[in-house]
Amino acid sequence: MARVVALQQNQLSFSPLASSLSDFSGTRLQTQLQFKRKLCHPKGSFYVSASSTKKILIMGGTRFIGVFLSRLLVKEGHQVTLFTRGKAPVTQQLPGESDNDYADFSSKILHLKGDRKDFDFVKSSLSAEGFDVVYDINGVQIPTCSHLLCLFFTYNFIIYVTLRVQITIFHNISLFIIYFSGREADEVEPILDALPNLEQFIYCSSAGVYLKSDLLPHAETDAVDPKSRHKGKLETESLLQARGVNWTSIRPVYIYGPLNYNPVEEWFFHRLKAGRPIPIPSSGLQITQLGHVKDLATAFIQVLGNEKASKEVFNISGEKYVTFDGLARACAKAGGFPEPEIIHYNPKDFDFGKKKSFPFRDQHFFASIEKAKRVLGWEPEFGLVEGLADSYNLDFGRGTYRKEADFSTDDIILGKSLR
């Protein structure tokens, strides 16, 4: 029998992130109820409007987006449960978050431990709880070829071996099958089956689903790429539409901010801190777009219970677009570093094997956020440099980061470029 566990402050067994600042400096998790007149609120603070209390399930929620989203929901008075495998701490104290604020949040958050691939468990546990709203923010991701180590073919078996040396055996199969470990739409279906009275399913998709185009920025009505590595997200959106549930899909571009587990701004900060040149592919004039995680969390709040968001897709990101070279300079400014030395290179001149030499796709890639602004009244509060400074001051600048610096591809590039 599944149990939803309420977490108490003295039950937590992890260390808060290192902190040297006493407050969020404009990014404290604050909420104010909006009535007939708009209240003033500080730049970067979390601002949500009043709504009826909901019983909300977040699939995931312990790594990045959900850390900020769950706080907003709890602050607004909702009962929030995180569904995770329990391999990571369910809560963590944010840099600069007061002990009282953290204690209040962690005492209210609930946890349901399980594997979303265990469909029987998902159905039984969720149906027993009867949630009103589901946020799926650790949704579908199709892995690249690097996720596959080998695939053996035998007489009546296909043995699939992942990089973690986990083996799955399929009996009595005479066809060649490539089995991907990414999350597919079939992982959403049990959730829908378990919650026939679900009021809203809010899904974190990706702007990566759009078909590459010469006409930019991408709009929500643009053609999508069925062969995209994010095709599982498209399949999930199609499933939600076919099932007739009340759904909303959010398509972020690149997300950045404190606790980011993807090497976006962190990639630049490592090189700036080390005083190294920054290698950027091609001309460096490729245009891209970043959106702050706290602005994304606010967008997730604004679609909750919003009739205008029913069965709609919204691009969410920052207001401005930026070139790769401009992003390097913006990171330097945000972290208080000198103007960076930028080295351009032709990616076709190098073979980096399975390593990535640059954290962004080498193309123009940005999306219009006008629909979200027009329909939801949502506005991103963080400018790019301001948002990067927020990320640096509350994370990397405190000595916390997700991945150690790896300059091996830089050295290959610089070795050839400087000859």
CSV table of C-alpha atoms in Angstrom, one decimal:
chain,number,residue,atom,x,y,z
A,1,MET,CA,0.0,0.0,0.0
A,2,ALA,CA,1.5,3.3,-1.1
A,3,ARG,CA,1.9,6.0,1.6
A,4,VAL,CA,2.2,9.7,1.2
A,5,VAL,CA,4.7,10.9,3.8
A,6,ALA,CA,4.8,14.3,5.3
A,7,LEU,CA,8.4,15.4,5.8
A,8,GLN,CA,9.5,17.0,9.1
A,9,GLN,CA,12.5,19.2,9.4
A,10,ASN,CA,14.3,16.8,11.8
A,11,GLN,CA,13.9,13.9,9.4
A,12,LEU,CA,16.0,15.4,6.7
A,13,SER,CA,19.4,13.9,6.2
A,14,PHE,CA,21.4,16.2,3.9
A,15,SER,CA,23.4,19.4,4.2
A,16,PRO,CA,22.1,22.7,2.9
A,17,LEU,CA,24.0,24.3,0.0
A,18,ALA,CA,26.9,26.5,1.1
A,19,SER,CA,25.6,30.0,1.8
A,20,SER,CA,27.4,33.2,2.4
A,21,LEU,CA,24.6,35.7,1.7
A,22,SER,CA,21.9,36.4,4.2
A,23,ASP,CA,19.0,36.8,1.8
A,24,PHE,CA,17.9,36.2,-1.8
A,25,SER,CA,18.7,39.8,-2.8
A,26,GLY,CA,15.5,40.1,-4.8
A,27,THR,CA,15.0,36.4,-5.4
A,28,ARG,CA,13.5,35.4,-2.0
A,29,LEU,CA,10.6,33.1,-2.5
A,30,GLN,CA,7.8,35.6,-1.7
A,31,THR,CA,4.2,35.5,-2.8
A,32,GLN,CA,1.5,38.1,-2.6
A,33,LEU,CA,-2.2,37.5,-3.2
A,34,GLN,CA,-3.6,39.6,-6.1
A,35,PHE,CA,-7.0,41.0,-5.6
A,36,LYS,CA,-8.6,43.8,-7.6
A,37,ARG,CA,-5.5,46.0,-7.7
A,38,LYS,CA,-2.0,45.0,-8.5
A,39,LEU,CA,0.3,45.1,-5.5
A,40,CYS,CA,3.9,46.3,-5.8
A,41,HIS,CA,6.5,43.5,-5.5
A,42,PRO,CA,10.2,43.6,-5.7
A,43,LYS,CA,12.1,42.6,-8.9
A,44,GLY,CA,12.6,38.9,-9.1
A,45,SER,CA,10.3,38.0,-6.3
A,46,PHE,CA,7.7,35.3,-6.8
A,47,TYR,CA,4.3,36.8,-7.4
A,48,VAL,CA,1.2,34.6,-7.7
A,49,SER,CA,-2.5,35.3,-7.7
A,50,ALA,CA,-5.2,33.8,-5.4
A,51,SER,CA,-6.8,30.6,-6.5
A,52,SER,CA,-8.7,27.8,-4.8
A,53,THR,CA,-6.6,25.3,-2.9
A,54,LYS,CA,-5.7,22.2,-4.9
A,55,LYS,CA,-4.3,18.8,-4.2
A,56,ILE,CA,-1.3,18.8,-6.5
A,57,LEU,CA,1.1,16.1,-7.6
A,58,ILE,CA,4.5,17.0,-9.1
A,59,MET,CA,6.2,14.2,-11.0
A,60,GLY,CA,9.7,14.8,-10.0
A,61,GLY,CA,10.4,18.1,-8.4
A,62,THR,CA,13.6,17.7,-6.4
A,63,ARG,CA,16.3,18.9,-8.9
A,64,PHE,CA,15.7,22.3,-10.5
A,65,ILE,CA,12.4,23.5,-11.9
A,66,GLY,CA,10.4,21.7,-9.2
A,67,VAL,CA,12.4,23.1,-6.4
A,68,PHE,CA,11.1,26.6,-7.2
A,69,LEU,CA,7.7,25.5,-8.5
A,70,SER,CA,6.9,23.5,-5.3
A,71,ARG,CA,7.7,26.5,-3.1
A,72,LEU,CA,5.3,28.7,-5.1
A,73,LEU,CA,2.5,26.2,-4.8
A,74,VAL,CA,3.0,25.6,-1.1
A,75,LYS,CA,3.1,29.4,-0.5
A,76,GLU,CA,-0.2,29.7,-2.3
A,77,GLY,CA,-1.7,27.2,0.1
A,78,HIS,CA,-1.9,24.1,-2.1
A,79,GLN,CA,-1.2,20.6,-0.8
A,80,VAL,CA,1.8,19.5,-2.8
A,81,THR,CA,3.1,15.9,-3.2
A,82,LEU,CA,6.4,15.1,-5.0
A,83,PHE,CA,6.5,11.7,-6.7
A,84,THR,CA,10.1,10.6,-6.9
A,85,ARG,CA,12.2,7.4,-6.6
A,86,GLY,CA,13.6,8.7,-3.4
A,87,LYS,CA,17.2,8.6,-4.6
A,88,ALA,CA,17.7,12.3,-3.9
A,89,PRO,CA,16.7,14.4,-0.9
A,90,VAL,CA,13.1,15.4,-1.2
A,91,THR,CA,13.8,19.0,-0.1
A,92,GLN,CA,16.9,21.1,0.1
A,93,GLN,CA,17.4,24.5,1.6
A,94,LEU,CA,18.0,27.1,-1.0
A,95,PRO,CA,21.0,29.5,-0.8
A,96,GLY,CA,19.9,32.4,1.3
A,97,GLU,CA,16.6,30.9,2.3
A,98,SER,CA,16.0,31.5,6.0
A,99,ASP,CA,15.8,28.6,8.4
A,100,ASN,CA,12.2,29.5,9.2
A,101,ASP,CA,11.1,29.7,5.6
A,102,TYR,CA,12.7,26.4,4.8
A,103,ALA,CA,11.3,24.7,7.9
A,104,ASP,CA,7.8,25.9,7.0
A,105,PHE,CA,8.1,24.6,3.4
A,106,SER,CA,9.6,21.2,4.3
A,107,SER,CA,7.0,20.6,7.0
A,108,LYS,CA,4.2,21.0,4.4
A,109,ILE,CA,5.6,19.2,1.4
A,110,LEU,CA,4.5,15.5,0.9
A,111,HIS,CA,6.4,12.7,-0.7
A,112,LEU,CA,5.2,9.7,-2.7
A,113,LYS,CA,8.1,7.3,-3.3
A,114,GLY,CA,7.9,5.1,-6.4
A,115,ASP,CA,9.0,4.4,-9.9
A,116,ARG,CA,6.8,5.9,-12.6
A,117,LYS,CA,7.7,3.0,-14.8
A,118,ASP,CA,5.9,0.7,-12.4
A,119,PHE,CA,2.5,1.3,-14.0
A,120,ASP,CA,0.6,-0.8,-11.5
A,121,PHE,CA,2.0,1.1,-8.6
A,122,VAL,CA,1.4,4.5,-10.3
A,123,LYS,CA,-2.3,3.6,-10.9
A,124,SER,CA,-2.9,2.2,-7.4
A,125,SER,CA,-1.1,5.0,-5.5
A,126,LEU,CA,-2.5,7.9,-7.4
A,127,SER,CA,-6.0,6.6,-7.5
A,128,ALA,CA,-5.9,6.2,-3.8
A,129,GLU,CA,-4.8,9.9,-3.4
A,130,GLY,CA,-7.1,11.4,-6.0
A,131,PHE,CA,-5.1,14.4,-7.0
A,132,ASP,CA,-6.7,17.5,-8.6
A,133,VAL,CA,-3.8,18.6,-10.7
A,134,VAL,CA,-0.6,17.0,-12.0
A,135,TYR,CA,2.6,18.8,-13.0
A,136,ASP,CA,4.8,16.5,-15.1
A,137,ILE,CA,8.2,18.3,-15.1
A,138,ASN,CA,10.5,15.3,-15.5
A,139,GLY,CA,8.8,14.2,-18.6
A,140,VAL,CA,9.7,12.6,-21.8
A,141,GLN,CA,13.3,12.6,-23.0
A,142,ILE,CA,14.6,10.4,-25.8
A,143,PRO,CA,18.3,9.6,-25.2
A,144,THR,CA,21.0,10.0,-27.8
A,145,CYS,CA,23.1,7.2,-29.0
A,146,SER,CA,25.6,7.8,-26.2
A,147,HIS,CA,23.0,6.2,-23.8
A,148,LEU,CA,23.4,2.9,-25.6
A,149,LEU,CA,26.4,0.7,-24.9
A,150,CYS,CA,25.4,-2.4,-26.9
A,151,LEU,CA,22.5,-4.4,-28.1
A,152,PHE,CA,22.9,-8.2,-28.4
A,153,PHE,CA,20.8,-10.4,-30.7
A,154,THR,CA,20.3,-14.0,-29.8
A,155,TYR,CA,17.9,-16.8,-30.9
A,156,ASN,CA,15.0,-16.0,-28.7
A,157,PHE,CA,16.3,-13.1,-26.7
A,158,ILE,CA,17.2,-9.5,-27.1
A,159,ILE,CA,19.5,-8.3,-24.4
A,160,TYR,CA,19.7,-4.6,-23.9
A,161,VAL,CA,22.6,-3.2,-21.9
A,162,THR,CA,22.7,0.4,-20.7
A,163,LEU,CA,25.7,2.3,-19.7
A,164,ARG,CA,24.8,1.5,-16.1
A,165,VAL,CA,25.1,-2.2,-17.0
A,166,GLN,CA,21.4,-2.9,-16.4
A,167,ILE,CA,20.1,-5.7,-18.5
A,168,THR,CA,16.6,-6.1,-19.8
A,169,ILE,CA,15.7,-9.4,-21.5
A,170,PHE,CA,12.8,-9.7,-23.9
A,171,HIS,CA,11.7,-13.3,-24.4
A,172,ASN,CA,10.5,-14.9,-27.7
A,173,ILE,CA,11.1,-11.9,-29.9
A,174,SER,CA,12.2,-12.7,-33.4
A,175,LEU,CA,12.4,-9.1,-34.6
A,176,PHE,CA,15.3,-6.6,-34.2
A,177,ILE,CA,14.2,-4.0,-31.7
A,178,ILE,CA,16.0,-0.9,-30.5
A,179,TYR,CA,14.8,-0.2,-27.0
A,180,PHE,CA,15.2,3.4,-25.7
A,181,SER,CA,15.3,4.1,-22.0
A,182,GLY,CA,13.7,7.5,-22.4
A,183,ARG,CA,10.4,8.4,-21.0
A,184,GLU,CA,7.6,7.9,-23.4
A,185,ALA,CA,3.9,8.9,-23.6
A,186,ASP,CA,3.0,5.4,-22.2
A,187,GLU,CA,4.4,6.7,-18.8
A,188,VAL,CA,1.7,9.4,-18.8
A,189,GLU,CA,-1.2,7.1,-19.6
A,190,PRO,CA,-1.2,5.3,-16.2
A,191,ILE,CA,-1.5,8.7,-14.5
A,192,LEU,CA,-4.5,9.6,-16.6
A,193,ASP,CA,-6.0,6.2,-16.0
A,194,ALA,CA,-5.6,6.6,-12.2
A,195,LEU,CA,-7.2,10.1,-12.1
A,196,PRO,CA,-10.4,10.1,-14.1
A,197,ASN,CA,-11.5,13.3,-12.3
A,198,LEU,CA,-8.3,15.1,-12.9
A,199,GLU,CA,-8.8,18.8,-13.3
A,200,GLN,CA,-5.6,19.7,-15.2
A,201,PHE,CA,-2.5,18.1,-16.5
A,202,ILE,CA,0.4,20.6,-16.8
A,203,TYR,CA,3.3,19.3,-18.9
A,204,CYS,CA,6.9,20.5,-19.3
A,205,SER,CA,7.7,20.0,-23.0
A,206,SER,CA,10.5,21.7,-24.9
A,207,ALA,CA,11.0,24.2,-27.7
A,208,GLY,CA,13.4,21.5,-29.0
A,209,VAL,CA,10.3,19.8,-30.7
A,210,TYR,CA,10.2,22.5,-33.4
A,211,LEU,CA,11.4,21.6,-36.9
A,212,LYS,CA,14.5,23.5,-37.8
A,213,SER,CA,13.5,26.6,-39.8
A,214,ASP,CA,14.9,29.6,-41.6
A,215,LEU,CA,11.9,31.6,-40.2
A,216,LEU,CA,12.4,32.6,-36.6
A,217,PRO,CA,11.4,33.0,-33.8
A,218,HIS,CA,9.5,29.7,-33.4
A,219,ALA,CA,5.8,30.2,-32.7
A,220,GLU,CA,3.6,27.6,-31.1
A,221,THR,CA,1.9,27.0,-34.4
A,222,ASP,CA,5.2,26.2,-36.2
A,223,ALA,CA,5.9,22.7,-37.6
A,224,VAL,CA,7.3,20.2,-35.3
A,225,ASP,CA,10.0,17.6,-35.9
A,226,PRO,CA,8.8,14.0,-35.5
A,227,LYS,CA,12.4,12.8,-35.6
A,228,SER,CA,13.5,15.2,-32.8
A,229,ARG,CA,15.3,13.7,-29.8
A,230,HIS,CA,12.4,15.3,-28.0
A,231,LYS,CA,9.8,13.3,-30.0
A,232,GLY,CA,8.6,11.7,-26.8
A,233,LYS,CA,7.4,15.1,-25.7
A,234,LEU,CA,5.4,15.4,-28.9
A,235,GLU,CA,3.9,12.0,-28.3
A,236,THR,CA,2.9,13.0,-24.8
A,237,GLU,CA,1.2,16.2,-26.1
A,238,SER,CA,-0.6,14.1,-28.7
A,239,LEU,CA,-1.7,11.7,-26.0
A,240,LEU,CA,-3.1,14.4,-23.8
A,241,GLN,CA,-5.0,15.8,-26.7
A,242,ALA,CA,-6.4,12.4,-27.7
A,243,ARG,CA,-7.5,11.6,-24.2
A,244,GLY,CA,-9.5,14.8,-24.0
A,245,VAL,CA,-8.1,15.9,-20.6
A,246,ASN,CA,-7.7,19.5,-19.6
A,247,TRP,CA,-4.0,19.9,-20.4
A,248,THR,CA,-1.5,22.7,-20.8
A,249,SER,CA,2.0,22.3,-22.3
A,250,ILE,CA,4.9,24.6,-21.6
A,251,ARG,CA,7.8,24.7,-24.1
A,252,PRO,CA,10.9,26.3,-22.6
A,253,VAL,CA,14.0,27.1,-24.7
A,254,TYR,CA,17.2,26.9,-22.7
A,255,ILE,CA,16.6,27.2,-18.9
A,256,TYR,CA,19.2,28.7,-16.5
A,257,GLY,CA,19.3,29.8,-12.9
A,258,PRO,CA,20.5,28.5,-9.5
A,259,LEU,CA,20.7,24.7,-9.2
A,260,ASN,CA,20.8,24.2,-13.0
A,261,TYR,CA,21.9,20.6,-13.6
A,262,ASN,CA,22.5,21.3,-17.3
A,263,PRO,CA,25.9,22.9,-18.2
A,264,VAL,CA,24.5,26.1,-19.6
A,265,GLU,CA,25.8,29.1,-17.6
A,266,GLU,CA,28.0,26.9,-15.6
A,267,TRP,CA,30.0,26.0,-18.7
A,268,PHE,CA,30.9,29.7,-19.1
A,269,PHE,CA,31.5,30.3,-15.4
A,270,HIS,CA,34.0,27.5,-15.2
A,271,ARG,CA,36.1,29.0,-17.9
A,272,LEU,CA,35.8,32.6,-16.7
A,273,LYS,CA,36.9,31.6,-13.2
A,274,ALA,CA,39.9,29.7,-14.6
A,275,GLY,CA,40.9,32.8,-16.7
A,276,ARG,CA,40.7,30.7,-19.8
A,277,PRO,CA,39.7,31.7,-23.4
A,278,ILE,CA,36.2,30.7,-24.3
A,279,PRO,CA,36.0,28.5,-27.4
A,280,ILE,CA,32.8,29.2,-29.4
A,281,PRO,CA,31.9,27.3,-32.6
A,282,SER,CA,31.8,29.0,-36.0
A,283,SER,CA,31.2,32.8,-36.1
A,284,GLY,CA,29.8,33.1,-32.6
A,285,LEU,CA,26.9,35.1,-34.1
A,286,GLN,CA,24.4,32.2,-33.8
A,287,ILE,CA,21.4,33.6,-31.9
A,288,THR,CA,19.8,31.7,-29.0
A,289,GLN,CA,17.6,32.4,-26.0
A,290,LEU,CA,17.6,31.6,-22.3
A,291,GLY,CA,14.9,31.8,-19.7
A,292,HIS,CA,15.3,32.0,-16.0
A,293,VAL,CA,14.0,29.1,-13.9
A,294,LYS,CA,12.0,31.4,-11.6
A,295,ASP,CA,10.3,33.0,-14.6
A,296,LEU,CA,9.4,29.5,-15.8
A,297,ALA,CA,8.1,28.5,-12.4
A,298,THR,CA,5.9,31.6,-12.4
A,299,ALA,CA,4.5,30.7,-15.8
A,300,PHE,CA,3.7,27.2,-14.5
A,301,ILE,CA,1.7,28.9,-11.7
A,302,GLN,CA,-0.2,31.2,-14.1
A,303,VAL,CA,-1.6,28.4,-16.2
A,304,LEU,CA,-2.9,26.6,-13.1
A,305,GLY,CA,-6.7,26.7,-13.1
A,306,ASN,CA,-6.6,29.2,-16.0
A,307,GLU,CA,-9.3,28.6,-18.5
A,308,LYS,CA,-7.3,30.5,-21.2
A,309,ALA,CA,-4.5,27.9,-20.8
A,310,SER,CA,-6.8,24.9,-21.4
A,311,LYS,CA,-5.5,22.7,-24.2
A,312,GLU,CA,-2.9,25.3,-25.1
A,313,VAL,CA,0.9,25.3,-25.7
A,314,PHE,CA,3.0,28.2,-24.6
A,315,ASN,CA,6.7,29.0,-25.3
A,316,ILE,CA,8.4,30.3,-22.2
A,317,SER,CA,11.8,31.9,-22.1
A,318,GLY,CA,13.6,35.3,-21.8
A,319,GLU,CA,12.5,38.5,-23.5
A,320,LYS,CA,15.8,39.0,-25.3
A,321,TYR,CA,17.7,36.9,-27.8
A,322,VAL,CA,21.5,36.7,-27.6
A,323,THR,CA,24.4,35.6,-29.7
A,324,PHE,CA,26.9,33.0,-28.4
A,325,ASP,CA,29.6,35.7,-28.2
A,326,GLY,CA,27.1,37.9,-26.4
A,327,LEU,CA,26.3,35.2,-23.9
A,328,ALA,CA,30.0,34.8,-23.1
A,329,ARG,CA,30.3,38.5,-22.4
A,330,ALA,CA,27.0,38.5,-20.4
A,331,CYS,CA,28.3,35.7,-18.2
A,332,ALA,CA,31.5,37.6,-17.6
A,333,LYS,CA,29.6,40.8,-16.7
A,334,ALA,CA,27.2,38.8,-14.4
A,335,GLY,CA,30.1,37.2,-12.5
A,336,GLY,CA,32.2,40.3,-12.3
A,337,PHE,CA,34.9,38.9,-14.6
A,338,PRO,CA,37.0,40.8,-17.2
A,339,GLU,CA,36.0,40.9,-20.8
A,340,PRO,CA,36.6,37.3,-22.0
A,341,GLU,CA,38.9,36.2,-24.8
A,342,ILE,CA,36.8,34.4,-27.3
A,343,ILE,CA,38.3,31.8,-29.7
A,344,HIS,CA,36.2,30.8,-32.7
A,345,TYR,CA,36.7,27.4,-34.4
A,346,ASN,CA,35.2,25.2,-37.1
A,347,PRO,CA,33.6,22.2,-35.4
A,348,LYS,CA,34.1,20.2,-38.6
A,349,ASP,CA,37.9,20.4,-38.1
A,350,PHE,CA,37.7,18.3,-34.9
A,351,ASP,CA,36.7,14.9,-33.6
A,352,PHE,CA,35.7,15.1,-30.0
A,353,GLY,CA,34.3,11.6,-29.8
A,354,LYS,CA,31.4,11.5,-27.4
A,355,LYS,CA,32.3,14.7,-25.7
A,356,LYS,CA,30.4,17.9,-26.3
A,357,SER,CA,32.7,20.9,-26.9
A,358,PHE,CA,29.9,23.4,-26.5
A,359,PRO,CA,26.7,23.3,-24.5
A,360,PHE,CA,24.3,24.7,-27.1
A,361,ARG,CA,23.2,23.5,-30.5
A,362,ASP,CA,25.2,25.1,-33.2
A,363,GLN,CA,22.4,27.0,-34.9
A,364,HIS,CA,19.9,29.9,-34.5
A,365,PHE,CA,17.4,28.7,-31.9
A,366,PHE,CA,14.9,31.0,-30.2
A,367,ALA,CA,11.1,31.2,-29.8
A,368,SER,CA,8.4,33.9,-29.5
A,369,ILE,CA,6.9,34.3,-26.0
A,370,GLU,CA,4.2,36.7,-27.2
A,371,LYS,CA,1.4,34.2,-26.8
A,372,ALA,CA,2.2,33.7,-23.1
A,373,LYS,CA,2.4,37.4,-22.6
A,374,ARG,CA,-0.9,38.1,-24.4
A,375,VAL,CA,-3.0,35.2,-23.2
A,376,LEU,CA,-1.6,34.6,-19.7
A,377,GLY,CA,-0.4,38.1,-18.9
A,378,TRP,CA,2.9,36.5,-18.0
A,379,GLU,CA,6.1,38.6,-18.2
A,380,PRO,CA,9.6,37.5,-17.6
A,381,GLU,CA,11.1,39.5,-14.8
A,382,PHE,CA,14.7,38.7,-15.3
A,383,GLY,CA,16.8,40.4,-17.9
A,384,LEU,CA,19.7,38.2,-19.2
A,385,VAL,CA,22.6,39.7,-17.3
A,386,GLU,CA,20.5,40.2,-14.2
A,387,GLY,CA,19.4,36.6,-14.3
A,388,LEU,CA,22.9,35.3,-14.9
A,389,ALA,CA,24.0,37.4,-11.9
A,390,ASP,CA,21.3,35.8,-9.8
A,391,SER,CA,22.5,32.3,-10.8
A,392,TYR,CA,26.1,33.2,-10.2
A,393,ASN,CA,25.5,34.8,-6.8
A,394,LEU,CA,23.3,32.1,-5.5
A,395,ASP,CA,25.1,29.1,-6.9
A,396,PHE,CA,28.4,29.0,-8.7
A,397,GLY,CA,29.8,32.1,-6.9
A,398,ARG,CA,29.3,30.3,-3.6
A,399,GLY,CA,31.4,27.4,-4.8
A,400,THR,CA,28.5,25.1,-5.7
A,401,TYR,CA,28.0,23.6,-9.1
A,402,ARG,CA,26.8,20.3,-10.6
A,403,LYS,CA,29.8,19.2,-12.7
A,404,GLU,CA,33.6,19.6,-12.3
A,405,ALA,CA,35.3,21.7,-15.0
A,406,ASP,CA,36.5,19.7,-18.0
A,407,PHE,CA,38.7,21.6,-20.4
A,408,SER,CA,39.8,18.7,-22.5
A,409,THR,CA,38.0,19.7,-25.6
A,410,ASP,CA,39.1,23.3,-25.1
A,411,ASP,CA,42.7,22.2,-25.0
A,412,ILE,CA,42.2,20.4,-28.3
A,413,ILE,CA,40.7,23.4,-29.9
A,414,LEU,CA,43.2,25.9,-28.5
A,415,GLY,CA,46.1,23.6,-29.4
A,416,LYS,CA,45.1,23.7,-33.0
A,417,SER,CA,43.9,27.3,-33.1
A,418,LEU,CA,47.0,28.8,-31.6
A,419,ARG,CA,49.5,27.0,-33.8
